[in-house]
Amino acid sequence: MATKTSEDTAADTTAARHDDETTEGAGTAGKAEAAGKAEAPAGGVAAGGAEEAADGAVAEEAADGPEGGTEGAGTPSGVGQGAGAVVSAALGLVSLSGGWVGSVAGARQQLIGQLRTSSTAGVGTQIKAVYGDAWHTTALWAGFFALVALVTGVVVLARPAFGTPGRPQASWIKSVAWAGVSLGVIGLLLAILKYSDALLALPSTG
């Protein structure tokens, strides 16, 4: 009986040790699982915050993208104003001489004067019909080009007041437009003086 009791005691001791080891292992696993669960929400919250931040950045870029594109598309580039300024300056230069159209119109009027004036007409009448009317026709065309140059230059200079607020006009556009306006004023003044015979009047026949 004593031996049996010792064996039972040893078996009980071994079983108790196994139970303790099982309990300790279960406790360690439980702690590890609890730590994993504790870390998982923290990691999930961090990942969720990062995903939300990324989604917010993408949404902000998507919102800014079309708006910026619309602003760039709707904002005038100034090409039309620059072209208008160049046209104004070119017409101002043409107005100083009347241009090819004025020369052709003057030659045509001179031919009409020759055809309508008889050879027996006075010298003054012939000069006026052949040369005077042609000179006046050239002055009219020069004045027309000068007026168009003047109006075009003024429109280009006044365009920013009716365009996008806060968008300044390029300096070269202003310079060329002012040149067109100045040449237009000079050409118009010369055309008036030529047409009124105040400048380069017809010679007197008296």
Coordinates of N, CA and C in Angstrom, one line a residue:
M1 N 0.8 -1.2 0.0 CA 0.0 0.0 0.0 C 0.9 1.2 0.0
A2 N 2.0 1.2 0.7 CA 2.9 2.4 0.7 C 3.4 2.7 -0.6
T3 N 3.8 1.6 -1.4 CA 4.3 1.8 -2.7 C 3.3 2.4 -3.6
K4 N 2.2 1.9 -3.4 CA 1.0 2.4 -4.3 C 0.7 3.8 -4.0
T5 N 0.9 4.1 -2.8 CA 0.6 5.5 -2.4 C 1.6 6.4 -3.0
S6 N 2.9 6.0 -3.0 CA 4.0 6.8 -3.5 C 3.7 7.0 -5.0
E7 N 3.4 5.9 -5.7 CA 3.1 6.0 -7.1 C 2.0 7.0 -7.4
D8 N 0.9 6.8 -6.6 CA -0.2 7.8 -6.7 C 0.2 9.2 -6.5
T9 N 1.1 9.4 -5.5 CA 1.5 10.7 -5.2 C 2.4 11.3 -6.3
A10 N 3.2 10.4 -6.9 CA 4.1 10.9 -8.0 C 3.2 11.2 -9.2
A11 N 2.2 10.3 -9.4 CA 1.3 10.6 -10.6 C 0.6 11.9 -10.4
D12 N 0.1 12.1 -9.1 CA -0.6 13.3 -8.9 C 0.3 14.5 -9.1
T13 N 1.5 14.4 -8.6 CA 2.5 15.5 -8.8 C 2.7 15.8 -10.3
T14 N 2.9 14.7 -11.0 CA 3.1 14.9 -12.5 C 1.9 15.5 -13.2
A15 N 0.8 15.0 -12.8 CA -0.5 15.6 -13.4 C -0.7 17.1 -13.0
A16 N -0.3 17.4 -11.7 CA -0.4 18.8 -11.3 C 0.5 19.7 -12.1
R17 N 1.8 19.1 -12.3 CA 2.7 19.9 -13.1 C 2.2 20.1 -14.6
H18 N 1.6 19.0 -15.1 CA 1.1 19.2 -16.5 C -0.1 20.2 -16.5
D19 N -0.9 20.1 -15.4 CA -2.0 21.1 -15.4 C -1.4 22.5 -15.3
D20 N -0.4 22.7 -14.4 CA 0.2 24.0 -14.3 C 0.8 24.5 -15.6
E21 N 1.5 23.6 -16.3 CA 2.1 24.0 -17.6 C 1.0 24.3 -18.6
T22 N -0.1 23.5 -18.6 CA -1.2 23.8 -19.5 C -1.9 25.1 -19.2
T23 N -2.0 25.4 -17.9 CA -2.6 26.7 -17.4 C -1.7 27.8 -17.8
E24 N -0.4 27.6 -17.6 CA 0.6 28.7 -18.0 C 0.5 28.9 -19.5
G25 N 0.5 27.8 -20.3 CA 0.4 28.0 -21.8 C -0.8 28.7 -22.2
A26 N -1.9 28.3 -21.6 CA -3.2 28.9 -21.9 C -3.2 30.4 -21.6
G27 N -2.6 30.7 -20.4 CA -2.5 32.1 -20.0 C -1.6 32.9 -20.9
T28 N -0.5 32.3 -21.3 CA 0.4 33.0 -22.3 C -0.3 33.2 -23.6
A29 N -1.0 32.2 -24.1 CA -1.8 32.3 -25.4 C -2.8 33.4 -25.2
G30 N -3.5 33.4 -24.0 CA -4.5 34.4 -23.8 C -4.0 35.8 -23.8
K31 N -2.8 35.9 -23.2 CA -2.2 37.2 -23.2 C -1.8 37.7 -24.6
A32 N -1.2 36.7 -25.3 CA -0.8 37.1 -26.7 C -2.0 37.4 -27.6
E33 N -3.1 36.7 -27.4 CA -4.3 37.0 -28.1 C -4.9 38.3 -27.7
A34 N -4.8 38.6 -26.4 CA -5.3 39.9 -26.0 C -4.5 41.0 -26.5
A35 N -3.1 40.8 -26.5 CA -2.2 41.8 -27.0 C -2.5 42.0 -28.5
G36 N -2.7 40.9 -29.2 CA -3.0 41.0 -30.7 C -4.2 41.8 -30.9
K37 N -5.3 41.5 -30.1 CA -6.5 42.2 -30.3 C -6.4 43.7 -29.9
A38 N -5.5 44.0 -28.9 CA -5.3 45.4 -28.6 C -4.6 46.1 -29.7
E39 N -3.6 45.4 -30.3 CA -2.8 46.0 -31.4 C -3.6 46.1 -32.6
A40 N -4.5 45.2 -32.9 CA -5.3 45.2 -34.1 C -6.1 46.4 -34.2
P41 N -6.9 46.8 -33.2 CA -7.7 48.0 -33.4 C -6.9 49.2 -33.6
A42 N -5.7 49.3 -32.9 CA -4.8 50.5 -33.1 C -4.3 50.5 -34.5
G43 N -3.9 49.3 -35.0 CA -3.4 49.3 -36.4 C -4.6 49.6 -37.4
G44 N -5.7 49.0 -37.0 CA -6.9 49.3 -37.9 C -7.3 50.8 -37.9
V45 N -7.2 51.4 -36.7 CA -7.5 52.8 -36.7 C -6.5 53.6 -37.5
A46 N -5.2 53.3 -37.4 CA -4.1 54.0 -38.1 C -4.3 53.8 -39.6
A47 N -4.6 52.5 -40.0 CA -4.8 52.2 -41.4 C -6.0 52.9 -41.9
G48 N -7.1 52.9 -41.1 CA -8.3 53.6 -41.6 C -8.1 55.1 -41.7
G49 N -7.3 55.7 -40.7 CA -7.0 57.1 -40.8 C -6.2 57.4 -42.1
A50 N -5.2 56.5 -42.4 CA -4.4 56.8 -43.6 C -5.2 56.7 -44.8
E51 N -6.1 55.6 -44.9 CA -7.0 55.5 -46.0 C -7.9 56.7 -46.2
E52 N -8.5 57.2 -45.0 CA -9.4 58.3 -45.1 C -8.6 59.6 -45.6
A53 N -7.4 59.7 -45.1 CA -6.6 60.9 -45.6 C -6.3 60.8 -47.1
A54 N -5.9 59.6 -47.5 CA -5.7 59.4 -48.9 C -6.9 59.7 -49.8
D55 N -8.0 59.2 -49.3 CA -9.3 59.4 -50.0 C -9.6 60.9 -50.0
G56 N -9.3 61.6 -48.9 CA -9.6 63.1 -48.9 C -8.7 63.8 -49.8
A57 N -7.4 63.4 -49.9 CA -6.5 64.0 -50.9 C -6.9 63.8 -52.3
V58 N -7.3 62.5 -52.6 CA -7.8 62.3 -54.0 C -9.0 63.1 -54.3
A59 N -10.0 63.1 -53.3 CA -11.2 63.9 -53.6 C -10.9 65.4 -53.8
E60 N -9.9 65.9 -53.0 CA -9.5 67.3 -53.1 C -8.9 67.6 -54.5
E61 N -8.0 66.6 -54.9 CA -7.4 66.8 -56.2 C -8.4 66.7 -57.3
A62 N -9.4 65.8 -57.2 CA -10.4 65.7 -58.2 C -11.3 66.9 -58.2
A63 N -11.5 67.5 -57.0 CA -12.3 68.8 -57.0 C -11.6 70.0 -57.5
D64 N -10.2 70.0 -57.3 CA -9.4 71.1 -57.8 C -9.1 71.0 -59.2
G65 N -9.0 69.7 -59.7 CA -8.7 69.5 -61.1 C -9.6 70.1 -62.1
P66 N -10.9 69.8 -62.1 CA -11.8 70.4 -63.1 C -11.9 71.9 -62.9
E67 N -11.9 72.4 -61.6 CA -12.0 73.8 -61.5 C -10.8 74.5 -62.1
G68 N -9.6 74.0 -61.8 CA -8.4 74.6 -62.4 C -8.4 74.5 -63.9
G69 N -8.9 73.4 -64.5 CA -9.0 73.3 -65.9 C -10.0 74.2 -66.5
T70 N -11.1 74.4 -65.8 CA -12.1 75.3 -66.2 C -11.6 76.7 -66.2
E71 N -10.9 77.1 -65.1 CA -10.3 78.4 -65.1 C -9.4 78.7 -66.2
G72 N -8.5 77.7 -66.5 CA -7.5 77.8 -67.5 C -8.2 77.9 -68.9
A73 N -9.3 77.2 -69.1 CA -10.0 77.2 -70.4 C -10.8 78.5 -70.5
G74 N -11.4 79.0 -69.4 CA -12.2 80.1 -69.5 C -11.5 81.5 -69.5
T75 N -10.2 81.4 -69.0 CA -9.4 82.6 -69.0 C -8.9 83.0 -70.3
P76 N -9.1 84.2 -70.8 CA -8.6 84.6 -72.1 C -7.1 84.6 -72.1
S77 N -6.5 84.1 -73.2 CA -5.0 84.1 -73.3 C -4.4 85.4 -73.8
G78 N -5.1 86.3 -74.3 CA -4.6 87.5 -74.9 C -4.2 87.5 -76.3
V79 N -4.4 86.3 -77.0 CA -4.0 86.2 -78.4 C -4.8 87.2 -79.2
G80 N -6.1 87.2 -79.0 CA -7.0 88.1 -79.8 C -6.6 89.6 -79.6
Q81 N -6.3 90.0 -78.4 CA -5.9 91.4 -78.1 C -4.6 91.7 -78.8
G82 N -3.7 90.7 -78.8 CA -2.4 91.0 -79.5 C -2.6 91.1 -81.0
A83 N -3.4 90.3 -81.5 CA -3.7 90.4 -83.0 C -4.4 91.7 -83.3
G84 N -5.3 92.1 -82.5 CA -6.0 93.4 -82.7 C -5.0 94.6 -82.6
A85 N -4.0 94.5 -81.7 CA -3.1 95.6 -81.6 C -2.2 95.6 -82.8
V86 N -1.8 94.5 -83.3 CA -0.9 94.4 -84.5 C -1.7 94.9 -85.7
V87 N -2.9 94.5 -85.9 CA -3.8 95.0 -87.0 C -3.9 96.5 -86.9
S88 N -4.1 97.0 -85.7 CA -4.3 98.5 -85.5 C -3.0 99.2 -86.0
A89 N -1.9 98.7 -85.6 CA -0.6 99.4 -86.0 C -0.4 99.3 -87.5
A90 N -0.7 98.1 -88.1 CA -0.6 98.0 -89.5 C -1.5 98.9 -90.3
L91 N -2.7 99.0 -89.9 CA -3.7 99.9 -90.6 C -3.2 101.4 -90.4
G92 N -2.7 101.7 -89.3 CA -2.2 103.0 -89.1 C -1.0 103.4 -90.0
L93 N -0.2 102.4 -90.3 CA 0.9 102.6 -91.3 C 0.3 102.8 -92.7
V94 N -0.7 102.0 -93.0 CA -1.3 102.0 -94.3 C -2.0 103.4 -94.5
S95 N -2.6 103.9 -93.5 CA -3.3 105.1 -93.6 C -2.4 106.3 -94.0
L96 N -1.1 106.2 -93.7 CA -0.3 107.4 -94.0 C -0.1 107.5 -95.5
S97 N -0.3 106.5 -96.3 CA -0.1 106.5 -97.7 C -1.4 106.2 -98.5
G98 N -2.4 105.7 -97.8 CA -3.6 105.3 -98.5 C -3.6 103.9 -98.9
G99 N -2.4 103.3 -99.0 CA -2.4 101.9 -99.3 C -2.6 101.6 -100.8
W100 N -2.6 100.3 -101.1 CA -2.8 99.8 -102.5 C -4.2 100.1 -103.0
V101 N -5.1 100.0 -102.1 CA -6.5 100.2 -102.4 C -6.7 101.7 -102.7
G102 N -6.1 102.6 -101.9 CA -6.2 104.0 -102.2 C -5.6 104.4 -103.5
S103 N -4.5 103.8 -103.8 CA -3.8 104.1 -105.1 C -4.6 103.7 -106.3
V104 N -5.2 102.5 -106.2 CA -6.0 102.0 -107.3 C -7.3 102.8 -107.4
A105 N -7.9 103.2 -106.3 CA -9.1 104.0 -106.4 C -8.8 105.4 -106.9
G106 N -7.6 106.0 -106.6 CA -7.2 107.3 -107.1 C -6.9 107.2 -108.7
A107 N -6.3 106.1 -109.1 CA -6.0 106.0 -110.5 C -7.4 105.8 -111.3
R108 N -8.3 105.1 -110.7 CA -9.6 104.9 -111.3 C -10.3 106.2 -111.5
Q109 N -10.3 107.0 -110.4 CA -10.9 108.3 -110.4 C -10.3 109.2 -111.5
Q110 N -9.0 109.1 -111.6 CA -8.3 109.9 -112.6 C -8.7 109.5 -114.0
L111 N -8.9 108.2 -114.3 CA -9.3 107.8 -115.6 C -10.8 108.3 -115.8
I112 N -11.6 108.2 -114.8 CA -13.0 108.7 -115.0 C -13.0 110.2 -115.3
G113 N -12.1 111.0 -114.6 CA -12.0 112.4 -114.9 C -11.6 112.7 -116.4
Q114 N -10.7 111.9 -116.8 CA -10.2 112.1 -118.2 C -11.3 111.8 -119.2
L115 N -12.1 110.8 -119.0 CA -13.2 110.4 -119.9 C -14.3 111.4 -119.8
R116 N -14.6 112.0 -118.7 CA -15.7 112.9 -118.6 C -15.4 114.3 -118.9
T117 N -14.1 114.6 -119.0 CA -13.8 116.0 -119.3 C -13.4 116.1 -120.8
S118 N -14.0 117.0 -121.4 CA -13.7 117.2 -122.9 C -12.4 118.0 -123.0
S119 N -11.8 117.8 -124.2 CA -10.6 118.5 -124.5 C -10.7 120.0 -124.6
T120 N -11.9 120.4 -124.7 CA -12.1 121.9 -124.9 C -12.4 122.6 -123.5
A121 N -12.4 121.7 -122.4 CA -12.7 122.3 -121.1 C -11.5 123.1 -120.7
G122 N -11.7 124.0 -119.7 CA -10.7 124.9 -119.2 C -9.6 124.1 -118.5
V123 N -8.5 124.7 -118.2 CA -7.3 124.1 -117.6 C -7.7 123.7 -116.1
G124 N -8.3 124.7 -115.5 CA -8.7 124.5 -114.1 C -9.7 123.3 -113.9
T125 N -10.6 123.2 -114.9 CA -11.6 122.1 -114.8 C -10.9 120.8 -115.1
Q126 N -10.0 120.7 -116.0 CA -9.3 119.5 -116.3 C -8.4 119.1 -115.1
I127 N -7.7 120.0 -114.5 CA -6.9 119.7 -113.4 C -7.7 119.1 -112.2
K128 N -8.9 119.8 -112.0 CA -9.7 119.3 -110.9 C -10.3 117.9 -111.2
A129 N -10.8 117.7 -112.4 CA -11.4 116.4 -112.7 C -10.4 115.3 -112.8
V130 N -9.2 115.6 -113.3 CA -8.2 114.5 -113.5 C -7.4 114.3 -112.3
Y131 N -6.9 115.4 -111.6 CA -6.0 115.2 -110.5 C -6.7 115.5 -109.2
G132 N -7.5 116.5 -109.1 CA -8.1 116.9 -107.8 C -9.0 115.8 -107.2
D133 N -9.9 115.3 -108.1 CA -10.8 114.2 -107.6 C -10.0 112.9 -107.2
A134 N -9.0 112.6 -108.0 CA -8.2 111.4 -107.6 C -7.5 111.6 -106.3
W135 N -7.0 112.8 -106.1 CA -6.3 113.1 -104.8 C -7.2 113.0 -103.7
H136 N -8.4 113.5 -103.8 CA -9.4 113.5 -102.8 C -9.9 112.0 -102.5
T137 N -9.9 111.2 -103.5 CA -10.3 109.8 -103.4 C -9.2 109.1 -102.5
T138 N -8.0 109.4 -102.9 CA -6.9 108.8 -102.1 C -6.9 109.2 -100.6
A139 N -7.3 110.5 -100.4 CA -7.4 111.0 -99.0 C -8.5 110.3 -98.3
L140 N -9.6 110.0 -99.0 CA -10.7 109.4 -98.3 C -10.4 108.0 -97.9
W141 N -9.7 107.2 -98.7 CA -9.3 105.9 -98.4 C -8.3 105.9 -97.2
A142 N -7.4 106.9 -97.3 CA -6.4 107.0 -96.2 C -7.1 107.3 -94.8
G143 N -8.1 108.2 -94.9 CA -8.9 108.5 -93.7 C -9.6 107.3 -93.2
F144 N -10.2 106.5 -94.1 CA -10.9 105.3 -93.7 C -10.0 104.3 -93.0
F145 N -8.8 104.0 -93.5 CA -7.9 103.1 -92.8 C -7.4 103.7 -91.5
A146 N -7.2 105.0 -91.4 CA -6.8 105.7 -90.2 C -7.9 105.5 -89.1
L147 N -9.2 105.7 -89.6 CA -10.3 105.6 -88.6 C -10.4 104.2 -88.1
V148 N -10.3 103.2 -89.0 CA -10.3 101.8 -88.5 C -9.2 101.5 -87.6
A149 N -8.0 101.9 -87.9 CA -6.8 101.7 -87.0 C -7.1 102.3 -85.6
L150 N -7.6 103.5 -85.6 CA -7.9 104.2 -84.3 C -8.9 103.5 -83.5
V151 N -10.0 103.1 -84.1 CA -11.1 102.3 -83.4 C -10.6 101.0 -82.9
T152 N -9.8 100.3 -83.7 CA -9.3 99.0 -83.3 C -8.3 99.1 -82.1
G153 N -7.5 100.1 -82.2 CA -6.6 100.3 -81.0 C -7.3 100.7 -79.8
V154 N -8.3 101.5 -79.9 CA -9.1 101.9 -78.7 C -9.8 100.7 -78.1
V155 N -10.4 99.9 -78.9 CA -11.0 98.6 -78.5 C -10.1 97.7 -77.7
V156 N -8.9 97.5 -78.3 CA -7.9 96.7 -77.6 C -7.5 97.2 -76.3
L157 N -7.3 98.5 -76.2 CA -6.9 99.1 -74.9 C -8.0 99.1 -73.9
A158 N -9.3 99.1 -74.3 CA -10.4 99.1 -73.4 C -10.9 97.7 -73.1
R159 N -10.4 96.7 -73.8 CA -10.8 95.3 -73.6 C -10.6 94.8 -72.2
P160 N -9.5 95.1 -71.5 CA -9.4 94.5 -70.1 C -10.4 95.0 -69.1
A161 N -11.0 96.2 -69.4 CA -12.1 96.7 -68.5 C -13.3 95.8 -68.5
F162 N -13.5 95.1 -69.6 CA -14.7 94.2 -69.7 C -14.4 92.7 -69.7
G163 N -13.1 92.4 -69.3 CA -12.7 91.0 -69.3 C -12.6 90.5 -67.9
T164 N -11.7 89.6 -67.6 CA -11.5 89.0 -66.3 C -10.9 90.0 -65.3
P165 N -11.6 90.2 -64.2 CA -11.0 91.2 -63.2 C -9.6 90.7 -62.7
G166 N -8.7 91.6 -62.5 CA -7.4 91.3 -61.9 C -6.4 90.7 -62.9
R167 N -6.8 90.5 -64.2 CA -5.9 90.0 -65.2 C -5.3 91.1 -66.0
P168 N -4.0 91.5 -65.7 CA -3.4 92.7 -66.4 C -3.2 92.3 -67.9
Q169 N -3.2 93.4 -68.7 CA -2.9 93.2 -70.1 C -1.4 93.3 -70.3
A170 N -0.9 92.5 -71.2 CA 0.5 92.4 -71.5 C 1.0 93.8 -72.0
S171 N 2.3 94.1 -71.6 CA 2.8 95.4 -71.9 C 3.0 95.6 -73.4
W172 N 3.4 94.5 -74.1 CA 3.7 94.7 -75.5 C 2.4 94.9 -76.3
I173 N 1.3 94.4 -75.7 CA 0.0 94.6 -76.4 C -0.4 96.1 -76.2
K174 N -0.2 96.6 -75.0 CA -0.5 98.0 -74.8 C 0.4 98.9 -75.7
S175 N 1.7 98.6 -75.8 CA 2.6 99.4 -76.6 C 2.1 99.4 -78.1
V176 N 1.9 98.2 -78.6 CA 1.5 98.1 -80.1 C 0.1 98.8 -80.3
A177 N -0.8 98.6 -79.3 CA -2.1 99.2 -79.5 C -2.0 100.8 -79.5
W178 N -1.2 101.3 -78.6 CA -1.0 102.7 -78.5 C -0.3 103.2 -79.8
A179 N 0.6 102.4 -80.3 CA 1.2 102.8 -81.6 C 0.2 102.9 -82.7
G180 N -0.7 101.9 -82.7 CA -1.8 101.9 -83.7 C -2.7 103.1 -83.6
V181 N -3.1 103.5 -82.3 CA -3.9 104.6 -82.1 C -3.2 105.9 -82.5
S182 N -1.9 106.0 -82.2 CA -1.2 107.2 -82.6 C -1.1 107.4 -84.1
L183 N -0.8 106.3 -84.8 CA -0.7 106.3 -86.2 C -2.1 106.6 -86.8
G184 N -3.1 106.1 -86.2 CA -4.5 106.3 -86.7 C -4.8 107.8 -86.6
V185 N -4.5 108.4 -85.5 CA -4.7 109.8 -85.3 C -4.0 110.7 -86.3
I186 N -2.7 110.3 -86.5 CA -1.9 111.1 -87.5 C -2.4 110.9 -88.9
G187 N -2.7 109.7 -89.3 CA -3.3 109.4 -90.6 C -4.6 110.1 -90.8
L188 N -5.5 110.1 -89.8 CA -6.8 110.8 -90.0 C -6.6 112.3 -90.1
L189 N -5.7 112.8 -89.4 CA -5.4 114.3 -89.5 C -4.9 114.6 -90.9
L190 N -3.9 113.8 -91.4 CA -3.4 114.0 -92.7 C -4.4 113.9 -93.8
A191 N -5.3 112.9 -93.6 CA -6.4 112.7 -94.6 C -7.3 113.9 -94.7
I192 N -7.7 114.5 -93.5 CA -8.5 115.6 -93.5 C -7.8 116.8 -94.2
L193 N -6.6 117.0 -93.9 CA -5.8 118.1 -94.5 C -5.7 118.0 -96.0
K194 N -5.5 116.7 -96.5 CA -5.4 116.5 -97.9 C -6.8 116.7 -98.6
Y195 N -7.8 116.2 -98.0 CA -9.1 116.3 -98.6 C -9.7 117.7 -98.6
S196 N -9.3 118.5 -97.6 CA -9.7 119.9 -97.6 C -8.8 120.8 -98.3
D197 N -7.8 120.3 -99.0 CA -6.8 121.1 -99.8 C -6.0 122.0 -98.9
A198 N -5.9 121.7 -97.6 CA -5.1 122.5 -96.7 C -3.6 122.0 -96.8
L199 N -3.4 120.8 -97.3 CA -2.1 120.2 -97.5 C -1.9 119.8 -98.9
L200 N -0.9 120.3 -99.6 CA -0.6 119.9 -101.0 C -1.9 120.2 -101.9
A201 N -2.3 121.4 -101.8 CA -3.5 121.8 -102.7 C -3.1 121.8 -104.1
L202 N -4.2 121.8 -105.0 CA -4.0 121.9 -106.4 C -3.4 123.2 -106.8
P203 N -2.5 123.2 -107.8 CA -1.9 124.5 -108.3 C -3.0 125.4 -108.8
S204 N -2.8 126.7 -108.7 CA -3.7 127.7 -109.2 C -3.5 127.9 -110.7
T205 N -4.6 128.1 -111.4 CA -4.5 128.3 -112.9 C -4.7 129.8 -113.3
G206 N -4.8 130.6 -112.3 CA -5.1 132.0 -112.6 C -3.9 132.8 -113.0

